[in-house]
XYZ file of C-alpha atoms in Angstrom:
538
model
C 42.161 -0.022 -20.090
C 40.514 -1.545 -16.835
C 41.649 1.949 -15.047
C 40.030 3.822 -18.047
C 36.845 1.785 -17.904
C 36.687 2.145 -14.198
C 36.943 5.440 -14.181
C 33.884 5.677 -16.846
C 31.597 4.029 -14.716
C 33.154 6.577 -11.839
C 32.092 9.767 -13.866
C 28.614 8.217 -14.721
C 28.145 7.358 -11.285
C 28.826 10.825 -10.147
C 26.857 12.715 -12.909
C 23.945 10.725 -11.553
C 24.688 11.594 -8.341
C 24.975 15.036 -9.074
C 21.777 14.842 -11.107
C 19.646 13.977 -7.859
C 21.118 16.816 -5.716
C 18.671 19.703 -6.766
C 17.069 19.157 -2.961
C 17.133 22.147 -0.549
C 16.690 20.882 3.112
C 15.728 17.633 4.794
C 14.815 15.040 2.128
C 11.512 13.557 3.049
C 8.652 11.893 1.520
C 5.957 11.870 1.197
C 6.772 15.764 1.364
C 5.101 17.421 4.015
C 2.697 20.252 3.720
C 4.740 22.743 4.906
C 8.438 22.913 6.153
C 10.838 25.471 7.253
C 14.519 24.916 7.893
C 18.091 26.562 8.694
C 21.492 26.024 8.432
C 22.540 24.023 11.696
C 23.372 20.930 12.250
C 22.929 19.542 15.491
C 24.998 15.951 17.009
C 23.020 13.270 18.385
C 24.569 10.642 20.766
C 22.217 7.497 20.673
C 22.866 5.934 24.321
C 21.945 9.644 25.682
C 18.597 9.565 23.273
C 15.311 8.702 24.793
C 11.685 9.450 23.239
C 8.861 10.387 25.680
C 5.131 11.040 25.672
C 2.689 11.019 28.404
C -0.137 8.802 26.292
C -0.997 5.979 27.998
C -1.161 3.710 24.232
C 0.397 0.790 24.111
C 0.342 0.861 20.533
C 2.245 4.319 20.748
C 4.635 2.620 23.325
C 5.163 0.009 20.766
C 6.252 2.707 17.971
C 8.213 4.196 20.381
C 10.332 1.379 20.709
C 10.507 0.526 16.669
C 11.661 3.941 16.155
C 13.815 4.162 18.605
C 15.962 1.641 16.957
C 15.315 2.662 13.328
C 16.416 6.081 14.284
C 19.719 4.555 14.283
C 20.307 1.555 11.822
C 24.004 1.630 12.318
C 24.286 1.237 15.644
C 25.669 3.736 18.360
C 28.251 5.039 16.859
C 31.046 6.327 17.625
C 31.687 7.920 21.011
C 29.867 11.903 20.927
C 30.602 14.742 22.846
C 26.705 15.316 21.758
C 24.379 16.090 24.947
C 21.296 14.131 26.155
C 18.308 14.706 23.710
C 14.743 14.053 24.072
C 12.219 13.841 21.765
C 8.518 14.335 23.532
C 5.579 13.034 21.878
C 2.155 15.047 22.768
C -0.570 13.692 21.533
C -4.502 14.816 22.163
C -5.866 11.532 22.419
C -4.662 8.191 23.772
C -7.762 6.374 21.509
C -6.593 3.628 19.280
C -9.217 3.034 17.385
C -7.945 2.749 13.527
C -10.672 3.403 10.931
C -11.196 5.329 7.890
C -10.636 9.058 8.288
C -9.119 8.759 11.429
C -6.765 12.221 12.092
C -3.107 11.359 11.109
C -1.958 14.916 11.343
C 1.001 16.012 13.119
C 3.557 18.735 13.438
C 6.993 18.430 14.511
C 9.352 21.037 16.185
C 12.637 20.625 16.444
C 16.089 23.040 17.132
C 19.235 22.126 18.748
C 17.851 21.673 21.853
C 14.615 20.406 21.478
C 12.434 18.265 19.678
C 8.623 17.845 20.094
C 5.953 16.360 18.324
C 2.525 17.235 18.331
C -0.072 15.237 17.273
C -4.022 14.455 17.330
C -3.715 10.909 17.633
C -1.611 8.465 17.854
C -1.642 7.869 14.003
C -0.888 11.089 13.691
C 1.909 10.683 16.034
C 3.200 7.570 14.268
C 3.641 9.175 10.902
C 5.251 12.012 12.888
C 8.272 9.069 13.715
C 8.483 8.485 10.433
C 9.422 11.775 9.354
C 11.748 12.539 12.501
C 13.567 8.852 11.095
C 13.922 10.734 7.809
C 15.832 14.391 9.370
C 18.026 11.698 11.046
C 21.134 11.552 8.971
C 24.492 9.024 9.530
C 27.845 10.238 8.417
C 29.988 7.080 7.738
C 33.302 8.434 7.782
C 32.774 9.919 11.436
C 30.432 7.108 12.679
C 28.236 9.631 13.306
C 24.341 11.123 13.796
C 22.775 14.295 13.196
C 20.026 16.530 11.966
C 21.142 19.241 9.646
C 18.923 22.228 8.648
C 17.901 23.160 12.012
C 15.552 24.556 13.103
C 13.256 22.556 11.696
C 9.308 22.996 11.878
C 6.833 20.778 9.787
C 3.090 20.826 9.693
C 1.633 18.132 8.200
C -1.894 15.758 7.371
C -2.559 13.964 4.309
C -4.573 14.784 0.919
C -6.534 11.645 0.602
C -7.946 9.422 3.802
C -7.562 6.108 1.706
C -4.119 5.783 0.889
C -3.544 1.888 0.037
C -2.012 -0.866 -1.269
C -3.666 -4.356 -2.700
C -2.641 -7.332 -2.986
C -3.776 -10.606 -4.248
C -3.155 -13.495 -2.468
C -5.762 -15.300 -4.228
C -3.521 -16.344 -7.505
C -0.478 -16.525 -5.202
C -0.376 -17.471 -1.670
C 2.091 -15.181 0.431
C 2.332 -16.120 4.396
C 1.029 -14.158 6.994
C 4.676 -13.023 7.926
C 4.806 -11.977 4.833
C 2.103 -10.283 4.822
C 3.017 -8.375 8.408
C 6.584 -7.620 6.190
C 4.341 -5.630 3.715
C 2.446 -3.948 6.534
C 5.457 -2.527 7.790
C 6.569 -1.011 4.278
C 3.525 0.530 3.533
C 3.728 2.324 7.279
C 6.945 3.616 6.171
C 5.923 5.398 3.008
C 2.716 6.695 5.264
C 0.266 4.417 3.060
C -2.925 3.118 5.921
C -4.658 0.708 3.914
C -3.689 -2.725 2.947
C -6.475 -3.943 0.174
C -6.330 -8.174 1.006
C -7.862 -9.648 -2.149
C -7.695 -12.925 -0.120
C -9.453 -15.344 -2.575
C -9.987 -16.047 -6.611
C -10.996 -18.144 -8.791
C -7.779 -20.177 -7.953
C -7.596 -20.365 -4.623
C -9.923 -19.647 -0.872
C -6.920 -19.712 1.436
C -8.582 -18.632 4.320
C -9.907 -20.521 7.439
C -13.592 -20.574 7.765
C -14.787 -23.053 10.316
C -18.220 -23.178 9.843
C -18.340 -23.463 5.954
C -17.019 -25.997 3.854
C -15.296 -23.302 1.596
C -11.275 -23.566 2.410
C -9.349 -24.725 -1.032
C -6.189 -23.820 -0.991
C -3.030 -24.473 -3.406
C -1.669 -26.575 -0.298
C -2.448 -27.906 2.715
C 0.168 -25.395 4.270
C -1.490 -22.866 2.083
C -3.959 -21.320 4.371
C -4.121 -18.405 6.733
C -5.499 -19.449 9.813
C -8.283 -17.663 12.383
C -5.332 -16.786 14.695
C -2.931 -16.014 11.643
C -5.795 -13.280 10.101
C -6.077 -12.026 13.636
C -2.252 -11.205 13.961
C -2.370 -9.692 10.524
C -5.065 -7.300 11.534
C -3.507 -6.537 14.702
C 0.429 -6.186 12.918
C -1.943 -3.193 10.964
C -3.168 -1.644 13.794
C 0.375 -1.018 15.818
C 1.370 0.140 12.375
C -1.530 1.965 11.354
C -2.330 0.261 8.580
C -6.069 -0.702 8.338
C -6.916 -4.299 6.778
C -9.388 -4.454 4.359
C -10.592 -7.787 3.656
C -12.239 -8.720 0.178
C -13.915 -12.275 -1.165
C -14.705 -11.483 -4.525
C -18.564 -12.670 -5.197
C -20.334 -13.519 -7.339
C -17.373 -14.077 -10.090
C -14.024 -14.969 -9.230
C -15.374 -17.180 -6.679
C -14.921 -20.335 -8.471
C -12.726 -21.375 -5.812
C -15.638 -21.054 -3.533
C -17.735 -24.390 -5.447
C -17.280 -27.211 -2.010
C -18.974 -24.923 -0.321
C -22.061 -26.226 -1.806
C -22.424 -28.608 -4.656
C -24.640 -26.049 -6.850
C -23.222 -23.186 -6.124
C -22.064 -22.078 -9.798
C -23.767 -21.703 -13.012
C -23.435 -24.397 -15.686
C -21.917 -22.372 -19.059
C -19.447 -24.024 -21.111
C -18.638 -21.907 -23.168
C -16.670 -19.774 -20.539
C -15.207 -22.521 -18.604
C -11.731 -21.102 -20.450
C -12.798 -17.781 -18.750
C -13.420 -19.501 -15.055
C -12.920 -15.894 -13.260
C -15.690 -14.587 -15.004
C -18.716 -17.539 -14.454
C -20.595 -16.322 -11.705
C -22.424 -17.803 -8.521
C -26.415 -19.145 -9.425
C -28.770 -17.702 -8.020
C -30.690 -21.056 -8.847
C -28.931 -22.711 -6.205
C -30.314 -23.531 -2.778
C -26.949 -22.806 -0.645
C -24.899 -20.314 -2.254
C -26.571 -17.003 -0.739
C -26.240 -19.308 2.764
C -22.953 -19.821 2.199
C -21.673 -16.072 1.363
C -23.311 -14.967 4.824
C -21.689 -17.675 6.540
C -18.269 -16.673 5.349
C -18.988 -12.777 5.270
C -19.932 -13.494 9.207
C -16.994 -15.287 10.320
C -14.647 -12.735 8.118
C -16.214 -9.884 9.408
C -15.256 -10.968 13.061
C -11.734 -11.126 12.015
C -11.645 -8.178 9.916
C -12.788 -5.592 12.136
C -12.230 -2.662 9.750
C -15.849 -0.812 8.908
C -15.242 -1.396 5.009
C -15.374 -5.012 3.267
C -14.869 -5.602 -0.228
C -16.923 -7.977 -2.480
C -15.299 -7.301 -5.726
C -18.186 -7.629 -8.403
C -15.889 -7.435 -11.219
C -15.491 -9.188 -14.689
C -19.271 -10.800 -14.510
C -19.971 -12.810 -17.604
C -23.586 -12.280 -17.476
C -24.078 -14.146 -20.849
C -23.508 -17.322 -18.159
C -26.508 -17.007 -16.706
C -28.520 -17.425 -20.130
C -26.565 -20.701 -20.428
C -27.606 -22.668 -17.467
C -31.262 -24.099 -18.030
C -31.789 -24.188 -14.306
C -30.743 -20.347 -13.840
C -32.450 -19.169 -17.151
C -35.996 -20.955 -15.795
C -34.948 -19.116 -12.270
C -34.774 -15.638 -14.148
C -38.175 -16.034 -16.145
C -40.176 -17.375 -13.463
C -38.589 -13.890 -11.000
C -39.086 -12.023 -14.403
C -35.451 -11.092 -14.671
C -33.200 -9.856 -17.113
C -29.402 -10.393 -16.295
C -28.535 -7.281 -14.905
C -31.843 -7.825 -12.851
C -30.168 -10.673 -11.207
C -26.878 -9.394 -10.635
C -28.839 -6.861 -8.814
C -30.471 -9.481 -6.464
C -26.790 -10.772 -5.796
C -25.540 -7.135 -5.000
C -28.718 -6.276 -2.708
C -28.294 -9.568 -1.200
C -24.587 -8.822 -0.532
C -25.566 -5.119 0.863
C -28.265 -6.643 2.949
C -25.577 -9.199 4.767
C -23.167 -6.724 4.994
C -25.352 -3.992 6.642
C -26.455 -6.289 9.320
C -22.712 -7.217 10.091
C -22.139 -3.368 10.360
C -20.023 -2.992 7.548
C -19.856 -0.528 4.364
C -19.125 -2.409 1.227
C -17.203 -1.740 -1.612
C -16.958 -3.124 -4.964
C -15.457 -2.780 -8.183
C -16.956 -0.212 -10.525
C -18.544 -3.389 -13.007
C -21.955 -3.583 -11.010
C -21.998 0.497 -11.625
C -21.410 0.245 -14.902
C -23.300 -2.690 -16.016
C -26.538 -0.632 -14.589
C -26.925 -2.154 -11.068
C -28.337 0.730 -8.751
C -25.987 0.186 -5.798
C -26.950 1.707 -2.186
C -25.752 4.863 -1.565
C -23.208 4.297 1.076
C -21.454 2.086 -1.329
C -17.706 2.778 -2.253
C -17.128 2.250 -5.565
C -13.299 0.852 -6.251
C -12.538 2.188 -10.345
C -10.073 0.660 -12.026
C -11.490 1.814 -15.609
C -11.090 5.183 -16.152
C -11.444 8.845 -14.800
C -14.791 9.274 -16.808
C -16.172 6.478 -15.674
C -15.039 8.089 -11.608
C -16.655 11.410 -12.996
C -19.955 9.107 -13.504
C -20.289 7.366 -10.292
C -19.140 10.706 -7.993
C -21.664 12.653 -10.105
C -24.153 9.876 -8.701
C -23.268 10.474 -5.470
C -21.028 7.586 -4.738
C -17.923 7.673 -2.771
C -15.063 6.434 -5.151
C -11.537 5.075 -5.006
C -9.145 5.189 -7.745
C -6.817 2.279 -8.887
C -7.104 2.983 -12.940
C -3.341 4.302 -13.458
C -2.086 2.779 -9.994
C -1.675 -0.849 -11.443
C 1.699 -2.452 -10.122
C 1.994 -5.223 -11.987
C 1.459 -3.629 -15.464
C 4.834 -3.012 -17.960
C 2.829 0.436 -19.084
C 0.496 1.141 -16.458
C -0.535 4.587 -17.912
C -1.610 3.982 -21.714
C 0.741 5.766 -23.745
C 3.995 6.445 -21.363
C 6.405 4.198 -21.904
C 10.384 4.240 -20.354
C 13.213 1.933 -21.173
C 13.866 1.200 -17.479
C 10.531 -0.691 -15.855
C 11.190 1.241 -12.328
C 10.726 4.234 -14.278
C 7.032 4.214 -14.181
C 7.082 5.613 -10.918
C 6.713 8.717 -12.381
C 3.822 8.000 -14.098
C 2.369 6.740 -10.740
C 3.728 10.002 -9.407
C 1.748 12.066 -12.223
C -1.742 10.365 -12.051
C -3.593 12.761 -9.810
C -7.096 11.217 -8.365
C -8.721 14.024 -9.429
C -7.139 14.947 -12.749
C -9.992 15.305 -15.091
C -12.651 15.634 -12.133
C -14.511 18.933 -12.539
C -17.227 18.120 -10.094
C -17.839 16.157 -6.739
C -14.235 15.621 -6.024
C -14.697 15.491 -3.041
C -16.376 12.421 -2.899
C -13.192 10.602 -4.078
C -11.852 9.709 -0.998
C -8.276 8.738 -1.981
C -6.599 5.756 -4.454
C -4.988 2.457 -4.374
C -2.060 0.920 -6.301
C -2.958 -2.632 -7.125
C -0.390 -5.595 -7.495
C -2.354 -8.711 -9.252
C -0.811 -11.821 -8.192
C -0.824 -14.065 -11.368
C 2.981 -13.688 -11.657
C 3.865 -12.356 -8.223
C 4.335 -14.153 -4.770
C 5.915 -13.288 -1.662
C 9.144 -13.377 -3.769
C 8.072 -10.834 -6.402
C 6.171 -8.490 -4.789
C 8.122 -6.413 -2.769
C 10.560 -5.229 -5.801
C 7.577 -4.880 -7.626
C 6.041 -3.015 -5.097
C 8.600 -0.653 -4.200
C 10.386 2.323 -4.413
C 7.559 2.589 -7.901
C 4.549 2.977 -5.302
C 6.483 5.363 -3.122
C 5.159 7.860 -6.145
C 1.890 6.694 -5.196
C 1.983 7.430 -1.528
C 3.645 11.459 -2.186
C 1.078 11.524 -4.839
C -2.094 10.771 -2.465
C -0.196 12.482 0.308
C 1.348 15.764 -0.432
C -0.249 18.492 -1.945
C -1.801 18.206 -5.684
C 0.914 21.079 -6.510
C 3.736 18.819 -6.163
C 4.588 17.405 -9.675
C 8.284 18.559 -9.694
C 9.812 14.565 -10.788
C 13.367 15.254 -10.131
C 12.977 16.991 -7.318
C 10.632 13.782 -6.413
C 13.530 11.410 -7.567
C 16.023 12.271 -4.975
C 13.813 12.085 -2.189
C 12.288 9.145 -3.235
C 15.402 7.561 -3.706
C 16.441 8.330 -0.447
C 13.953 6.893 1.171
C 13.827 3.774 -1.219
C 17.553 3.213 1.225
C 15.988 3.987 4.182
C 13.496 1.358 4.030
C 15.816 -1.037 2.238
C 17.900 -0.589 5.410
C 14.663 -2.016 7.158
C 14.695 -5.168 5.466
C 12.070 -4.346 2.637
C 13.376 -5.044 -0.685
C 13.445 -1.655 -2.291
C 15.259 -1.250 -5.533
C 17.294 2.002 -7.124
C 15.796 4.371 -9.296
C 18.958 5.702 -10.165
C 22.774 4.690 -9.928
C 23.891 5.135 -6.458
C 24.999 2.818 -2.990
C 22.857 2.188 -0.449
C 24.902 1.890 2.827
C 23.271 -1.191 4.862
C 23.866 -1.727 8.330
C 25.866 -5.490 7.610
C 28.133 -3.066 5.066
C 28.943 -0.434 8.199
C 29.620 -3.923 10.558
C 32.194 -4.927 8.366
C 34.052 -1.712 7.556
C 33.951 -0.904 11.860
C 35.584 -4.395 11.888
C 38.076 -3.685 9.146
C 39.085 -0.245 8.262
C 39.829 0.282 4.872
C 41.258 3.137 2.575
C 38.308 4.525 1.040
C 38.277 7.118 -1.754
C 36.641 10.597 -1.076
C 34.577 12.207 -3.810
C 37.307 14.637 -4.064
C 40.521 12.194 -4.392
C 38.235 10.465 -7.358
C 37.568 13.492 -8.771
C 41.581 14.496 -8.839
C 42.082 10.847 -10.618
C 39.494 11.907 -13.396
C 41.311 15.559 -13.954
C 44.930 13.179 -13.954
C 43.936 10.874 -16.484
């Protein structure tokens, strides 16, 4: 019976596997734009494998040498007859400034004797690594490399310029190596944005030294000047911009030692904390935003900073004697003076150089925003239609959220990992009939009440690796299964990498320990075809 029931799980196992093998050619995602591809298969002998380029970055140099080891997780292999290969990086500028819309296009070349890849910059150039990693494939049985399907030529650039990730650190603390870990994930599934939703209503982790707002969980609970500078930095040799955002004037409660007036008096919410706002009857609390906005924004050097503006209880301010005699004597209605917080915001964060963006509440409630403004939606593609009709640039999030259990309304699957591929069918710009352009890409959002450096990875990943193909590729890839197997695959590769990647489907990851200890001690091991002859026995 145990033979039997063995050799169930055996046939389920390979009608699975069978199930995600509808792939012609190199499995890569986020797909490319275009790729051709033959029948050859060409050896590669890692101790005669070198990567050149003649840029003089030393954040290229410093890819060069990452992905010259994750080109081959198992080690050298066995000993090849395969000839010296070199793979030559050209790339048309040596700049390494990282910032929104910077070119990450590339094209890569490669036959059985020669690999090249072309690039504008050296963004471009790192996502062209990425994809070479993915034509790399090891053969266990032979202890072997290769790259099948040559010749090989990609061209490639993404759909969308803001392709991120957010997290929130602000309900649950994660470390800065933690954060660094997560950099290097998103890199590999070619997202460039990490979204930092550093602070909330429970929690300012951050270091400011020249305002009294630090309150953390824990005294070990904070990310230090030099820690936010490494984080930004880990981005860059990724290529992963850091996008910093202190959530003002709600979900700031966290924010109240900065000065002793700082929030409105209303009772009646104080079960709602995330949603009672900053006064604007208080002396300090515009001070104290530009103080921390400053020091931030010489950490955070991206060109975008977030202030959130979401989930305002504006009913609060109509509570608070001292903020209701504040709006009559300005004349204000409530929407009035969420407008004087916004403008204020806008002023401080045009003089620090900086574009902001915010949640789509201040659109919607009716506060005229400046035009520059990015508007973040997380409510709904008519409300997107609204604000890119208006002229704002916009960022979609609405059918991207992580942490959900049905994260598209209506599209439900027994298995939770199976809403990637409702992820994977949530176009930007499905349902936009005008001004698409001005929606400038999406990001999936992971909201950290019940997820901490422990959580998020598997909640993260492989689900928002239907996210990246989605704001990737292009819009006329919706084919899931084809999707599956690729994503799959790569869901291994980067599990190989350390980041904790789950199946979508019932398979075996090889893992470079698992390779270690079969070199060490050689085992009989069943082919495919010698299981297969046990199933037509019994």
């Amino acid at each position: 019976m145990k033979l039997l029931a063995t050799l169930f799980v055996l046939v389920a196992v390979l009608a699975a596997i069978e199930a995600q093998s509808q792939v012609a050619g190199p499995l890569i995602t986020p797909y490319p734009r275009s790729v051709t591809f033959g029948s050859t298969t060409g050896l590669l002998n890692p101790q005669k494998f070198k990567i050149t380029t003649s840029s003089s970055s030393s954040i290229l140099a410093g890819a060069i040498q990452r992905y010259s080891s994750l080109f081959f997780p198992f080690g050298n292999g066995a000993a090849s007859s395969a000839p010296a290969a070199t793979l030559n990086i050209k790339v048309a500028s040596a700049s390494e400034t990282l910032d929104f819309g910077v070119s990450e296009n590339y094209t890569i070349s490669a036959t059985t004797s020669s690999y090249t890849i072309t690039a504008d910059t050296i963004y471009g150039a790192m996502r062209g690594l990425e994809t070479f990693s993915q034509l790399i494939a090891y053969t266990q049985s032979s202890n072997s490399y290769s790259i099948p399907f040559l010749p090989i030529v990609i061209n490639d650039y993404p759909r969308f310029p803001w392709r991120g990730i957010m997290i929130d650190t602000g309900r649950h603390f994660q470390p800065a190596s933690y954060i660094m870990h997560l950099i290097e994930g998103l890199s590999y599934s070619k997202f460039n944005t990490l979204h930092w939703h550093v602070t909330d209503t429970e929690s300012f982790g951050a270091e400011v030294p020249n305002s009294n707002v630090t309150n953390p969980y824990n005294s070990v609970a904070v990310w230090s000047t030099a820690d936010i500078q490494a984080i930004v930095a880990h981005g860059k040799s990724y290529g992963v911009r850091v996008v910093p955002e202190f959530d003002v004037p709600a979900h700031s409660y966290s924010w109240r030692y900065g000065a002793p007036d700082m929030f409105t008096n209303c009772p009646s919410y104080y079960n709602w904390m995330d949603q009672v706002p900053m006064s604007p009857a208080s002396d300090n609390a515009l001070d104290v935003v530009k103080s921390v906005f400053t020091e931030m924004s010489s950490l955070f050097v991206d060109s975008f900073f977030h202030t959130g503006g979401d989930e305002l209880a504006l009913d609060c301010w109509n509570e608070d004697p001292a903020v209701k005699a504040w709006m009559a004597q300005k004349g204000f209605s409530t929407v009035q003076t969420e407008q004087y917080f916004e403008d204020y915001f806008t002023t401080v964060l045009q003089s620090l150089n900086r574009t902001k963006v915010v949640w789509n509440d201040p659109y919607s409630n009716g506060v005229a925003l400046a035009k520059d403004t990015v508007v973040h939606v997380w409510d709904s593609t008519s409300l997107m239609q609204s604000i890119v009709n208006d002229g704002y640039r916009a960022i979609a999030s609405f059918d991207y959220y992580l942490n959900d259990q049905i994260p598209v309304s209506g599209q439900t699957h027994y298995e939770w990992q199976d809403t990637w591929q409702d992820f994977y069918g949530a176009d930007p710009l499905a349902g936009i009939s005008s001004n698409g352009h001005l929606v400038i890409g999406g990001e999936g959002c992971i909201w950290g009440e019940q997820a901490d450096q422990f959580a998020v990875d598997v909640r993260v990943f492989p689900r928002a690796l239907g996210i990246s193909e989605r704001l990737w590729s292009d819009e006329s890839l919706t084919d899931v299964q084809s999707a599956l197997t690729r994503i799959g695959a790569l869901s291994c590769r980067i599990s190989q990498r350390g980041i904790a990647s789950g199946p979508l489907f019932p398979d075996f990851c090889l893992m470079p320990d698992d390779v270690a200890d079969y070199l060490e001690t050689p085992r009989s091991v069943l082919s495919r075809e010698e299981v297969l002859s046990i199933l037509r026995a019994n």
